PDB file of C-alpha atoms in Angstrom:
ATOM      1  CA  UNK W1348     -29.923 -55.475 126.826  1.00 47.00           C
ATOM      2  CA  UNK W1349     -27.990 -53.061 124.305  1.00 50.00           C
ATOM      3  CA  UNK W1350     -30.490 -51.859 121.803  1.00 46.00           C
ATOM      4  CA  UNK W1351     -28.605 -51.161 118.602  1.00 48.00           C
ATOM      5  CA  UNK W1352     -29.119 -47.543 117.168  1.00 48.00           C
ATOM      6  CA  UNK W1353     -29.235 -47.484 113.313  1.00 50.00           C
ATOM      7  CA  UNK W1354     -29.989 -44.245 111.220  1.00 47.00           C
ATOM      8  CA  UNK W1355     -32.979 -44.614 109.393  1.00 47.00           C
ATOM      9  CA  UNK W1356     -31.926 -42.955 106.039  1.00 43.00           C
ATOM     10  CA  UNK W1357     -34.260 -39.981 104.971  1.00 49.00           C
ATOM     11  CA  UNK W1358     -34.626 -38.318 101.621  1.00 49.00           C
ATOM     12  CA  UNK W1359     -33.745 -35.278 103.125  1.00 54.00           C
ATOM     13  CA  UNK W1360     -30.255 -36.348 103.763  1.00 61.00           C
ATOM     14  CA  UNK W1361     -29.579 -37.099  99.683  1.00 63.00           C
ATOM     15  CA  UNK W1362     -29.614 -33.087  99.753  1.00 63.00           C
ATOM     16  CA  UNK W1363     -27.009 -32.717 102.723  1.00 62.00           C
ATOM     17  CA  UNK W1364     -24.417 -34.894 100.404  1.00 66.00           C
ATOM     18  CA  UNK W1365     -21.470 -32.834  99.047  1.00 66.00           C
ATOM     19  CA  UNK W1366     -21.921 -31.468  95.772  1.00 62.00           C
ATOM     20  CA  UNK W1367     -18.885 -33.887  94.323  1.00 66.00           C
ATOM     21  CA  UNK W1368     -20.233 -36.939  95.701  1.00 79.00           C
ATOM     22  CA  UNK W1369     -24.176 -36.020  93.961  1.00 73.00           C
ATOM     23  CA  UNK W1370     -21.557 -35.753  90.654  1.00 71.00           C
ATOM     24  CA  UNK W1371     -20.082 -38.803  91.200  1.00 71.00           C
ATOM     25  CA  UNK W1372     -23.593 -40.218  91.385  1.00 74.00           C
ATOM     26  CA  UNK W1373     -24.986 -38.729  88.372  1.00 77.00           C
ATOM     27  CA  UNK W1374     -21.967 -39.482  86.703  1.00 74.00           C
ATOM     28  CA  UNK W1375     -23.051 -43.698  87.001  1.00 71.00           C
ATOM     29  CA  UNK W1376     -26.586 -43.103  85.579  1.00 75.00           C
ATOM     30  CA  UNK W1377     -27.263 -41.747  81.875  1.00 79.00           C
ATOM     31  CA  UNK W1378     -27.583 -38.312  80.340  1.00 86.00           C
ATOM     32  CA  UNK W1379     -30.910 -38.719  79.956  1.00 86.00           C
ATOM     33  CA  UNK W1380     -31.541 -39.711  84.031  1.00 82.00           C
ATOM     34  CA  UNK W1381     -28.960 -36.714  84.554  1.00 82.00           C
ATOM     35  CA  UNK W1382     -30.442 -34.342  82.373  1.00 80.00           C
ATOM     36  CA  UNK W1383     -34.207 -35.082  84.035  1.00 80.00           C
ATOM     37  CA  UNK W1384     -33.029 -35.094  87.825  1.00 75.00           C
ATOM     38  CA  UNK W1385     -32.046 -31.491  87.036  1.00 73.00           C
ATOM     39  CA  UNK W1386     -35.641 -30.297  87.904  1.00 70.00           C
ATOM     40  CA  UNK W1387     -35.556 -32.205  90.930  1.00 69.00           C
ATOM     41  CA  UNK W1388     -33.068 -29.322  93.141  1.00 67.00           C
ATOM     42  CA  UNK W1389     -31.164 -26.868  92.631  1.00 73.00           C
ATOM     43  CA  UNK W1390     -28.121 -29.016  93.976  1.00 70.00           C
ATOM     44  CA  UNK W1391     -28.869 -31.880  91.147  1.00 73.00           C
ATOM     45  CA  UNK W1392     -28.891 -29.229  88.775  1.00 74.00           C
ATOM     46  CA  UNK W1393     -25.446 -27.481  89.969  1.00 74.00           C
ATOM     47  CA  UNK W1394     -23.875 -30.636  89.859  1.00 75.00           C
ATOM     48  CA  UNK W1395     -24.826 -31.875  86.896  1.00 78.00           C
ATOM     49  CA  UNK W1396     -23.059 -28.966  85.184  1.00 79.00           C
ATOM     50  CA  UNK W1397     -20.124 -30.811  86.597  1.00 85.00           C
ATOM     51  CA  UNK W1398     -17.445 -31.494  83.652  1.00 86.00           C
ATOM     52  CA  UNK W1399     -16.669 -35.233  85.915  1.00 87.00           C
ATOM     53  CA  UNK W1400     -19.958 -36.134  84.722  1.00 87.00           C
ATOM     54  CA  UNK W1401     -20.238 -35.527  81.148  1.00 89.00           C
ATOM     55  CA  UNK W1402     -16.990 -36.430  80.842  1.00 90.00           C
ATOM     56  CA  UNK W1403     -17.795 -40.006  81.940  1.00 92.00           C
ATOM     57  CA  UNK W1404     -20.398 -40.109  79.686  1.00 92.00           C
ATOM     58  CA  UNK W1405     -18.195 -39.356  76.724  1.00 94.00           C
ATOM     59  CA  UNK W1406     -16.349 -42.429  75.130  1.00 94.00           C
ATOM     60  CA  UNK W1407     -12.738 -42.948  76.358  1.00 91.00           C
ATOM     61  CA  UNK W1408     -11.933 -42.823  72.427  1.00 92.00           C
ATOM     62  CA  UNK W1409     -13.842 -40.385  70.618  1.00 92.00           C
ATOM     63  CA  UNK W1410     -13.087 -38.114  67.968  1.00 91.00           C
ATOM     64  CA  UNK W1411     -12.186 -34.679  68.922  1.00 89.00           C
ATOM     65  CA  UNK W1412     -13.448 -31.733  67.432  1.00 90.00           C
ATOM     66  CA  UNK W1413     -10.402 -29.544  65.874  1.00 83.00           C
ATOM     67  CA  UNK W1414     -11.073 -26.661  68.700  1.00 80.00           C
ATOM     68  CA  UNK W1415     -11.909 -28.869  71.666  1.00 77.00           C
ATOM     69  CA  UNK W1416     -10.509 -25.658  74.126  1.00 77.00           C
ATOM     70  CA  UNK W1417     -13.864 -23.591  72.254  1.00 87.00           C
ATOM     71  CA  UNK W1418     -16.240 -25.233  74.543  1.00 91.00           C
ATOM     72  CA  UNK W1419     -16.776 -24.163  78.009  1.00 90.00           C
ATOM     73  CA  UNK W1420     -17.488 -27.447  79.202  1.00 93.00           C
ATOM     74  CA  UNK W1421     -17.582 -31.195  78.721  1.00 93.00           C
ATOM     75  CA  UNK W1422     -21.339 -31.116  78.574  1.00 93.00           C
ATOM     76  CA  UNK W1423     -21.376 -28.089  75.807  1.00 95.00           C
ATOM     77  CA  UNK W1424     -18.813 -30.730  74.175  1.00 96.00           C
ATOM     78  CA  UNK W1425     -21.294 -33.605  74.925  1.00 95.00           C
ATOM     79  CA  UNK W1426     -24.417 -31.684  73.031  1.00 95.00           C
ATOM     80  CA  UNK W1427     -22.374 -30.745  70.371  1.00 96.00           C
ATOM     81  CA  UNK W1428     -21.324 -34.670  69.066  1.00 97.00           C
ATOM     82  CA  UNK W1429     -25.018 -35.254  69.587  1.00 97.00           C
ATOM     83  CA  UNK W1430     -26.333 -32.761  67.498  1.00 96.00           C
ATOM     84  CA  UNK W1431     -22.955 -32.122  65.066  1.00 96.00           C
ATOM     85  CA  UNK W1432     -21.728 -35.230  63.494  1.00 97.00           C
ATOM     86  CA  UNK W1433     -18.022 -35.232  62.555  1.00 97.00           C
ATOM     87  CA  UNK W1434     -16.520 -35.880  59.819  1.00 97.00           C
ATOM     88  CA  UNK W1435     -13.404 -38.964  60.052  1.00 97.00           C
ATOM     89  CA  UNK W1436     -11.718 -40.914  57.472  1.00 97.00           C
ATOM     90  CA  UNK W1437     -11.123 -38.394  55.158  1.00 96.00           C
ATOM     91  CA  UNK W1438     -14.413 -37.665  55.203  1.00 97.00           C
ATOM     92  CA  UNK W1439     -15.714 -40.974  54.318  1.00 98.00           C
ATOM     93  CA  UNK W1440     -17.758 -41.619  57.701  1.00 98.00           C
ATOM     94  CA  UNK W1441     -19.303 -39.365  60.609  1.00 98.00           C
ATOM     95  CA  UNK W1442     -19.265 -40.134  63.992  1.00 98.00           C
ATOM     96  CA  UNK W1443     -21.678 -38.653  66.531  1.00 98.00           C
ATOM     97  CA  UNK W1444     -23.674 -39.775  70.185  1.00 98.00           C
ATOM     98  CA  UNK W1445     -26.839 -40.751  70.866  1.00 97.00           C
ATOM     99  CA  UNK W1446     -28.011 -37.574  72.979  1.00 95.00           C
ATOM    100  CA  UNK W1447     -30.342 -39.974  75.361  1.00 94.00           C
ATOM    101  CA  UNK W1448     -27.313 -42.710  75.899  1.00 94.00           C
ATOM    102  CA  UNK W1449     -23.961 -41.362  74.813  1.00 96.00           C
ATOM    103  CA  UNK W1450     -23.506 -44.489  73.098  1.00 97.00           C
ATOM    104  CA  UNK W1451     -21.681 -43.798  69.496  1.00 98.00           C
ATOM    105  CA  UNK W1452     -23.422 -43.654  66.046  1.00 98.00           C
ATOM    106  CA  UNK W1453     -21.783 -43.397  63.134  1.00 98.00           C
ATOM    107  CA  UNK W1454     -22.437 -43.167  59.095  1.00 98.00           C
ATOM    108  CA  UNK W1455     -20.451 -44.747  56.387  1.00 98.00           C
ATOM    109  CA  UNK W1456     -20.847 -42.160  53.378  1.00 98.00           C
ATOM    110  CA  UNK W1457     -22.031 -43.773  50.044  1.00 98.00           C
ATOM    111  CA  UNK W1458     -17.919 -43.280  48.846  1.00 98.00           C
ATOM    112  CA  UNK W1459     -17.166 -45.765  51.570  1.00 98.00           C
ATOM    113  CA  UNK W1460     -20.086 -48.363  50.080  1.00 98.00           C
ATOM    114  CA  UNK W1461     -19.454 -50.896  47.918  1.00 98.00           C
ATOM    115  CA  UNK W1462     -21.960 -50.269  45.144  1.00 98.00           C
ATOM    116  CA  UNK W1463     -22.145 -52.552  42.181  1.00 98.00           C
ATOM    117  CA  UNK W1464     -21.481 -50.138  38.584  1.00 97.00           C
ATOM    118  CA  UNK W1465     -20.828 -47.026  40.621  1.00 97.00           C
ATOM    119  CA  UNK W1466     -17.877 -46.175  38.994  1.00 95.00           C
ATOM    120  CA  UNK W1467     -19.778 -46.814  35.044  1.00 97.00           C
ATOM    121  CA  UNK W1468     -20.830 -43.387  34.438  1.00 97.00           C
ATOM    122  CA  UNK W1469     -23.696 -44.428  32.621  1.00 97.00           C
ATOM    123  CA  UNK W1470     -25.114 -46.166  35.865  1.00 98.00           C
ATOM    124  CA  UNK W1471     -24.522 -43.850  38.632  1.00 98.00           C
ATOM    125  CA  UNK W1472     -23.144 -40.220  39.050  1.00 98.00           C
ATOM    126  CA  UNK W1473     -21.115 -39.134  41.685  1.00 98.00           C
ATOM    127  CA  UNK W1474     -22.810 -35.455  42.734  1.00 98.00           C
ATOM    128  CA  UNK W1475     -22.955 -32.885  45.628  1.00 97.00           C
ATOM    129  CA  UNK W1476     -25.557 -31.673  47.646  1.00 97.00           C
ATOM    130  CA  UNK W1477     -25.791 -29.190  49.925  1.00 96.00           C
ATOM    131  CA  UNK W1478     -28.315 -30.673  52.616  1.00 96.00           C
ATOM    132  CA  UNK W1479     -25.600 -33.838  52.820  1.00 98.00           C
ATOM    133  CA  UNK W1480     -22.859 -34.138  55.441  1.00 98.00           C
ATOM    134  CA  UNK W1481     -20.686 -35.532  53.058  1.00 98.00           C
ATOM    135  CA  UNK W1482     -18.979 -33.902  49.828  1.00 98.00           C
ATOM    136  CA  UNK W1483     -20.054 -36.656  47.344  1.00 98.00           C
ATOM    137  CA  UNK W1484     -23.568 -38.463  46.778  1.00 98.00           C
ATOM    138  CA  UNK W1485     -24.411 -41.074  44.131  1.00 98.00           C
ATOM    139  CA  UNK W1486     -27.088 -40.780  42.054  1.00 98.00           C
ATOM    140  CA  UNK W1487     -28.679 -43.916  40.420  1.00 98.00           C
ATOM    141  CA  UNK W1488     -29.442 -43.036  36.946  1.00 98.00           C
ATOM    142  CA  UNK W1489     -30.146 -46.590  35.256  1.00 96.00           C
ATOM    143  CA  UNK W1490     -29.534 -49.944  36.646  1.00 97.00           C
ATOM    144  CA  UNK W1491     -30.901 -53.943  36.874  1.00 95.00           C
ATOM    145  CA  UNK W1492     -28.706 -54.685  39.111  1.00 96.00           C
ATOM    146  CA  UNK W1493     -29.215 -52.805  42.607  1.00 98.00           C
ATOM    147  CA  UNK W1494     -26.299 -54.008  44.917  1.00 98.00           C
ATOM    148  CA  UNK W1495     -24.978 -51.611  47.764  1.00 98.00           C
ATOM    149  CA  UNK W1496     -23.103 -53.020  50.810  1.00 98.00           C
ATOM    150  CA  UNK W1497     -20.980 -51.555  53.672  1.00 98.00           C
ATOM    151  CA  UNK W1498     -18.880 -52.785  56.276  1.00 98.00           C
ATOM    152  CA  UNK W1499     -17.786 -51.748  60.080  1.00 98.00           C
ATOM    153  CA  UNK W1500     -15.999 -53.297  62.484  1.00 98.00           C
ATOM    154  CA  UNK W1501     -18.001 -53.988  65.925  1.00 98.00           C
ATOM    155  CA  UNK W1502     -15.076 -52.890  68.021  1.00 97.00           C
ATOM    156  CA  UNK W1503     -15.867 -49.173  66.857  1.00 97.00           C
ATOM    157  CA  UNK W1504     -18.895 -49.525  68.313  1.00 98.00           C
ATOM    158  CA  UNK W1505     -20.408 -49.327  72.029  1.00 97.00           C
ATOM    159  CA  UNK W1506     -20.094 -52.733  73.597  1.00 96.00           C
ATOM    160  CA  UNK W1507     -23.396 -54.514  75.154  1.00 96.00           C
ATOM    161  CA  UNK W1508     -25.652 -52.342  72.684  1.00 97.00           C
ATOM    162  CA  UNK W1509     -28.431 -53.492  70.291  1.00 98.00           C
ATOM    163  CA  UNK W1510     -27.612 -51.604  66.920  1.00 98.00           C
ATOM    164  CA  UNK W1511     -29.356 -50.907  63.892  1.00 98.00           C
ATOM    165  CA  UNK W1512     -28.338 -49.866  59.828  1.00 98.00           C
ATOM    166  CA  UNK W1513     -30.061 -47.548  58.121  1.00 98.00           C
ATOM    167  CA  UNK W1514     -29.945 -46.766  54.514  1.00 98.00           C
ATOM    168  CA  UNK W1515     -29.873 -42.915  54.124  1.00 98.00           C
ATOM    169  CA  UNK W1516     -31.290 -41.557  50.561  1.00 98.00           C
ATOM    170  CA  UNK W1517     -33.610 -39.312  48.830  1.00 97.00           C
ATOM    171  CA  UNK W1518     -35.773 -39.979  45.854  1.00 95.00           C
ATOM    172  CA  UNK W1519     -35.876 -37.692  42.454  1.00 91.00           C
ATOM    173  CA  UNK W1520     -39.467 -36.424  40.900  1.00 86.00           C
ATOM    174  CA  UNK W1521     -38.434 -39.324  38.018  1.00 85.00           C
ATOM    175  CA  UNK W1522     -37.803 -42.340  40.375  1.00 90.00           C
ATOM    176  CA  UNK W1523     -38.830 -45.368  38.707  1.00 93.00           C
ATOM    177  CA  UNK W1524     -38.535 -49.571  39.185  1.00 93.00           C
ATOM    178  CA  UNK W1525     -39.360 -49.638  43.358  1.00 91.00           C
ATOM    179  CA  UNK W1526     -42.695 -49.092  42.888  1.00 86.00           C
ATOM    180  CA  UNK W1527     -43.771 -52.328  42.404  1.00 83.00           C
ATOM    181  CA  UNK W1528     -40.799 -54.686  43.819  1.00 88.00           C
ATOM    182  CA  UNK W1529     -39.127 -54.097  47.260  1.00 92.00           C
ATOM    183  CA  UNK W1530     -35.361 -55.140  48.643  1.00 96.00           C
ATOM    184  CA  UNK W1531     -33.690 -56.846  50.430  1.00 97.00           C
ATOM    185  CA  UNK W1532     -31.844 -55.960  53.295  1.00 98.00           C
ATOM    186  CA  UNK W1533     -29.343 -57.346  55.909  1.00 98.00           C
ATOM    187  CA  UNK W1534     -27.082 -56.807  58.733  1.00 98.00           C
ATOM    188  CA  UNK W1535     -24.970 -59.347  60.500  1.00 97.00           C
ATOM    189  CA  UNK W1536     -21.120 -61.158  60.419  1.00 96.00           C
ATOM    190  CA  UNK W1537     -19.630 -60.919  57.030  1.00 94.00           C
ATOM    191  CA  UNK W1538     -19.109 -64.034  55.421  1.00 91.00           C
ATOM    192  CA  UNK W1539     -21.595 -65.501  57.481  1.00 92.00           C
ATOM    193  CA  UNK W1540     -25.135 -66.629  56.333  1.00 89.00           C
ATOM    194  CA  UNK W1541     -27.164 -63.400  57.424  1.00 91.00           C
ATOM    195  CA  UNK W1542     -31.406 -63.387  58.076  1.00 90.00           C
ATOM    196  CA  UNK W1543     -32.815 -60.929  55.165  1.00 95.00           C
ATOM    197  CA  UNK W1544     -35.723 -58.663  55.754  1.00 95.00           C
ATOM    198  CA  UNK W1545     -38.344 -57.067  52.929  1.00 95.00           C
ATOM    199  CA  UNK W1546     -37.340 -53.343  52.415  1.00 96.00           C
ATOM    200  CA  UNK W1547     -39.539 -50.469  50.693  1.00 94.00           C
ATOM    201  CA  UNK W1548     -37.448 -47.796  49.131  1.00 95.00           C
ATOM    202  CA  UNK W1549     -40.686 -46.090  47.400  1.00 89.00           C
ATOM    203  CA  UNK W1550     -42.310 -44.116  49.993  1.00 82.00           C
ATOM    204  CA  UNK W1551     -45.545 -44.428  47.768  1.00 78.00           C
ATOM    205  CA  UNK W1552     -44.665 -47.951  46.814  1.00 69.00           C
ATOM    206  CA  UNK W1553     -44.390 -48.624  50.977  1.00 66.00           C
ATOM    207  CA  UNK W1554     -47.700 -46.262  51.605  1.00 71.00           C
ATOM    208  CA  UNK W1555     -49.893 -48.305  49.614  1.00 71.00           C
ATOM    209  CA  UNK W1556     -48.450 -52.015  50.633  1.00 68.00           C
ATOM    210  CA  UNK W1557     -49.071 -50.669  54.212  1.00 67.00           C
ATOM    211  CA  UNK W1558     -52.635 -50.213  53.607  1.00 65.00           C
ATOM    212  CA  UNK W1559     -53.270 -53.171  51.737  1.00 63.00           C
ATOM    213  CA  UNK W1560     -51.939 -55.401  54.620  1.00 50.00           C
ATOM    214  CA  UNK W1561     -53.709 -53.522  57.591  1.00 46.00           C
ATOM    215  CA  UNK W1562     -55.999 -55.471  58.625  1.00 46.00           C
ATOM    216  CA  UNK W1563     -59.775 -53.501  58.636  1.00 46.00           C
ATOM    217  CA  UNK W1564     -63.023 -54.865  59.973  1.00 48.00           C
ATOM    218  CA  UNK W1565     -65.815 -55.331  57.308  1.00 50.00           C
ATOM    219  CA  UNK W1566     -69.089 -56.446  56.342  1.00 54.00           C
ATOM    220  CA  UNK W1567     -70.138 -59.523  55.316  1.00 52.00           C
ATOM    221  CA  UNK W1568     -70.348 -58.706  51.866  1.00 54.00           C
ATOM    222  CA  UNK W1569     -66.472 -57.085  52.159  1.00 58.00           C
ATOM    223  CA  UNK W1570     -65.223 -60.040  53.664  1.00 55.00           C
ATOM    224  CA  UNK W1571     -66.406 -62.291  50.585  1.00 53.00           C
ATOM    225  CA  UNK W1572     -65.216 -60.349  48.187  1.00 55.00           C
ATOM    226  CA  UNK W1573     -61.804 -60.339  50.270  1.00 58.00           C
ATOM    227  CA  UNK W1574     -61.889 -64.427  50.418  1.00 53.00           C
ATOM    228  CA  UNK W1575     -61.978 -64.615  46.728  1.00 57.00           C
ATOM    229  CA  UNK W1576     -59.659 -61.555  45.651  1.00 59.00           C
ATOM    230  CA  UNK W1577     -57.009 -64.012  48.186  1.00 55.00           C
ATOM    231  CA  UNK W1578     -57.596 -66.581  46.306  1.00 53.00           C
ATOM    232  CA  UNK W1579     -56.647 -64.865  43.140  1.00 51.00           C
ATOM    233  CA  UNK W1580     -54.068 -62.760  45.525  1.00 51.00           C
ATOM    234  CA  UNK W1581     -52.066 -64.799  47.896  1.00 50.00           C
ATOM    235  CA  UNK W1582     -51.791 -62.891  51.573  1.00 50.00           C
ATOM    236  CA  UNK W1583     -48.418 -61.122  51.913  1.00 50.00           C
ATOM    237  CA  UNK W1584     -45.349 -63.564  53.184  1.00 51.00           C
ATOM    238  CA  UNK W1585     -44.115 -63.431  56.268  1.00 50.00           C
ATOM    239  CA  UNK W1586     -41.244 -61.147  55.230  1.00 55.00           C
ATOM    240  CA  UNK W1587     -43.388 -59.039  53.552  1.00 59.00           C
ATOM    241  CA  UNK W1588     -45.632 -58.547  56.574  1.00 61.00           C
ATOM    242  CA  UNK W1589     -43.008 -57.620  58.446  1.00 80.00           C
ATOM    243  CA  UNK W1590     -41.295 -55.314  56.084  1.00 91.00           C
ATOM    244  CA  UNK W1591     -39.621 -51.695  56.785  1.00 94.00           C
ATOM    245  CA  UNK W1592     -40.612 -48.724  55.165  1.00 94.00           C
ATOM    246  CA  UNK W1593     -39.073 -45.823  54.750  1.00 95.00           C
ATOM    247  CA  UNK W1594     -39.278 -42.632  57.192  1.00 95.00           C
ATOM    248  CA  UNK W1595     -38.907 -39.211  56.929  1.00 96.00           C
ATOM    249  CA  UNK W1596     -35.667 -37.599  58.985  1.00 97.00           C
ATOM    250  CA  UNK W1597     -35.726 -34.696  60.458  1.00 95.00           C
ATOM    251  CA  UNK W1598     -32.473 -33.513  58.239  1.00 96.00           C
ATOM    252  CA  UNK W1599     -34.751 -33.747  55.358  1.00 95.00           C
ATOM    253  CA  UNK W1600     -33.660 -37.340  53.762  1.00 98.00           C
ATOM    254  CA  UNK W1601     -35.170 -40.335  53.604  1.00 98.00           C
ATOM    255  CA  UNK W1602     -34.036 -43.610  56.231  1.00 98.00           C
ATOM    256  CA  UNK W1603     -35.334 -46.868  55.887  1.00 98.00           C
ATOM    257  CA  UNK W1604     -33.754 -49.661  58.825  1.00 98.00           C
ATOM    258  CA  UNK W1605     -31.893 -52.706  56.644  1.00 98.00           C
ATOM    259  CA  UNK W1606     -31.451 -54.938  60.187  1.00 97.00           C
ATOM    260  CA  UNK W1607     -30.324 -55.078  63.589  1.00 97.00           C
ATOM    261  CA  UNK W1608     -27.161 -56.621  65.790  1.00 97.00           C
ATOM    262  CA  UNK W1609     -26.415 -57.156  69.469  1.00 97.00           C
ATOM    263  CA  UNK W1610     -22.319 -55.975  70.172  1.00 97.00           C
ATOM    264  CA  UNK W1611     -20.903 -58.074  73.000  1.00 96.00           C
ATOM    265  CA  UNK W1612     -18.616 -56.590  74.650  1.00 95.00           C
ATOM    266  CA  UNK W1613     -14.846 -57.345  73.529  1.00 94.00           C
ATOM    267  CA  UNK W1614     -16.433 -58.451  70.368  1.00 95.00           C
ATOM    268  CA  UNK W1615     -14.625 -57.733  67.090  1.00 96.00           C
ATOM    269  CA  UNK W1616     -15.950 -58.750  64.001  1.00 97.00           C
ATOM    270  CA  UNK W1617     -16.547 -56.986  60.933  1.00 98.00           C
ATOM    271  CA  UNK W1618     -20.805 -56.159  60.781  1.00 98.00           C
ATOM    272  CA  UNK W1619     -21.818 -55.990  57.142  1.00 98.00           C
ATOM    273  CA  UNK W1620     -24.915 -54.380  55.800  1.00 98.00           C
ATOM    274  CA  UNK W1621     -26.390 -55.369  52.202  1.00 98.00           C
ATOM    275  CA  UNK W1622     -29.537 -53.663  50.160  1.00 98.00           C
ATOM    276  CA  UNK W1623     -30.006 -55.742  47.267  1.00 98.00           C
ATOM    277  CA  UNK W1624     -32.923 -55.501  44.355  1.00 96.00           C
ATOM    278  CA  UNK W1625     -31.648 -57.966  41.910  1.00 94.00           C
ATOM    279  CA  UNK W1626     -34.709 -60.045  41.219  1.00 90.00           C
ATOM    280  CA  UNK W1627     -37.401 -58.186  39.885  1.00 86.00           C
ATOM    281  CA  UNK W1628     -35.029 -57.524  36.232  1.00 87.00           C
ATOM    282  CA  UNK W1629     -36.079 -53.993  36.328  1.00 91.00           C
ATOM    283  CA  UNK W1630     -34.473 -51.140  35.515  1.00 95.00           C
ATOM    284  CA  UNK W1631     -34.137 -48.520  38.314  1.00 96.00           C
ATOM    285  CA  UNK W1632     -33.377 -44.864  38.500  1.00 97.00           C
ATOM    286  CA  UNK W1633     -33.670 -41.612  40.793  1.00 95.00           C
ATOM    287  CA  UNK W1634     -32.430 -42.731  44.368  1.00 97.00           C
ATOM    288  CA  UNK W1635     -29.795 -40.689  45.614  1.00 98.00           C
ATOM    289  CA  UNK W1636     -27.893 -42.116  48.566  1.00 98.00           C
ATOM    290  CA  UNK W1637     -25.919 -40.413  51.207  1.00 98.00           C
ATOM    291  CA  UNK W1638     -25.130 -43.554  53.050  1.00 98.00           C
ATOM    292  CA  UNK W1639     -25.486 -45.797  55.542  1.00 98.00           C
ATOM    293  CA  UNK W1640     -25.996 -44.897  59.759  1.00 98.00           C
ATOM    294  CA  UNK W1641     -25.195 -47.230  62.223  1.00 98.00           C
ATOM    295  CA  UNK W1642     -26.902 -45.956  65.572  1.00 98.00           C
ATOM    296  CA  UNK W1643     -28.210 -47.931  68.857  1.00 97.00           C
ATOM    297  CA  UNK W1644     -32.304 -49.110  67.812  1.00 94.00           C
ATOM    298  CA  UNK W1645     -34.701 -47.607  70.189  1.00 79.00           C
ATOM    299  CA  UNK W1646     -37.179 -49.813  72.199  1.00 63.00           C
TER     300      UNK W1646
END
């Protein structure tokens, strides 16, 4: 009786591979699995300097930098999106990647945001800072009515990816009228009914709702006094206990996240995002936006 002879594949034999065909394999991961298989061999980490694999992980239609022959490779390029964000559209949005996916980001400058009384001088001020991408800011100097919205079309973005907007802004020494009523933000379909979500723009405003709404363990004593301050005090909504506060970025302004949307692939729609204060009847001041960023949402 014939006994069949099968090879019993080893993990030695990955390394006897050509160096192309380890390419074309890293090339079908990530540049994050890419970049950490490196330290794995010396052959991994020859061919992942291959330009066949960073250039499938660029997109098939991003912008090119004006001196795309100045890099010495498609993975200098790569690096370079991720950490340089271009400026399209006359200036009026960046695009960059998402170093762990390659998946595109982009950020609609506060020119390209329709925001209620930014062009009554009285209102807002159109300014320039040097820490912004962008060659304009506004700056609120005195409104009620706090209404900023911006709009991109899904087909821009990378398809089968869970996104998330992010208002982008700094706060003055004199900020006033967010300390004591938050936002509302909102991502989704325009012209379709949208979920909203409780947003802190204050970052001292959003420090001290955070700790009222922790929940701490306490004495007896504590937790009467706590029973009857509710009763006086109503326990946060369920917006409000899942609000977003604001976070420091590492370029020195301020983000807080407005909502999130799945992109099917082959979708296109046009994805709105609103920030709206319009019900407390306060005046406002001091917030100085750069705009809004569109990126994939982590976790």
């Amino acid at each position: 009786m014939a006994v069949e002879n099968r090879h019993t594949f080893t993990v030695g034999d990955i390394y006897q591979l050509p160096e192309g065909c380890i390419s074309n394999v890293l090339s079908l991961t990530s540049p994050r699995d890419t970049c950490r298989l490196t330290v794995v061999a010396t052959i991994f980490r020859s061919a992942s300097e291959s330009d066949a694999v960073w250039d499938r992980f660029l997109p098939p239609d991003y912008p090119r930098p004006d001196s795309v022959s100045s890099f010495g490779s498609k993975k200098e390029l790569y690096f370079y999106l991720c950490d340089h964000p271009l400026l399209i559209d006359g200036g009026t949005k960046s695009f960059s990647l998402e170093k762990r996916s390659g998946k595109k980001c982009y950020m609609l400058a506060a020119r390209s945001l329709a925001i209620v009384w930014a062009d009554t001088p009285r209102y807002w001020r159109w300014t320039s800072l040097p820490e912004s991408r962008f060659s304009e800011v506004a700056e609120l100097l005195d409104v009620c009515w706090f209404d900023i919205s911006g709009k991109i079309n899904t087909s821009m973005l990378s398809p089968d990816t869970n996104y998330a907007a992010y208002f982008v802004y700094t706060t003055k020494s004199s900020t006033y009228g967010f300390d004591h009523q938050s936002a509302e933000g909102a991502v989704g379909i325009s012209g379709h009914e949208r979920n909203t979500q409780t947003v802190f723009l204050d970052p001292e405003a959003a420090r001290r709702h955070m700790y009222q709404i922790v929940p701490r363990r306490e004495g007896f004593f504590n937790q009467i006094a706590n029973i009857l301050g509710r009763e006086a005090n109503p326990p946060p909504s369920e917006n409000e206990a899942q609000a977003r506060y604001p976070q420091q970025r590492s370029d020195g302004w301020i983000e807080v996240e407005l909502g999130e949307f799945f992109v099917k692939r082959g979708q296109d729609v046009e994805l709105e995002m609103t920030l709206t204060e319009v019900k407390g009847g306060e005046w406002k001041s001091g917030l100085v936006v750069e705009g809004i960023e569109i990126r994939p949402k982590e976790g």
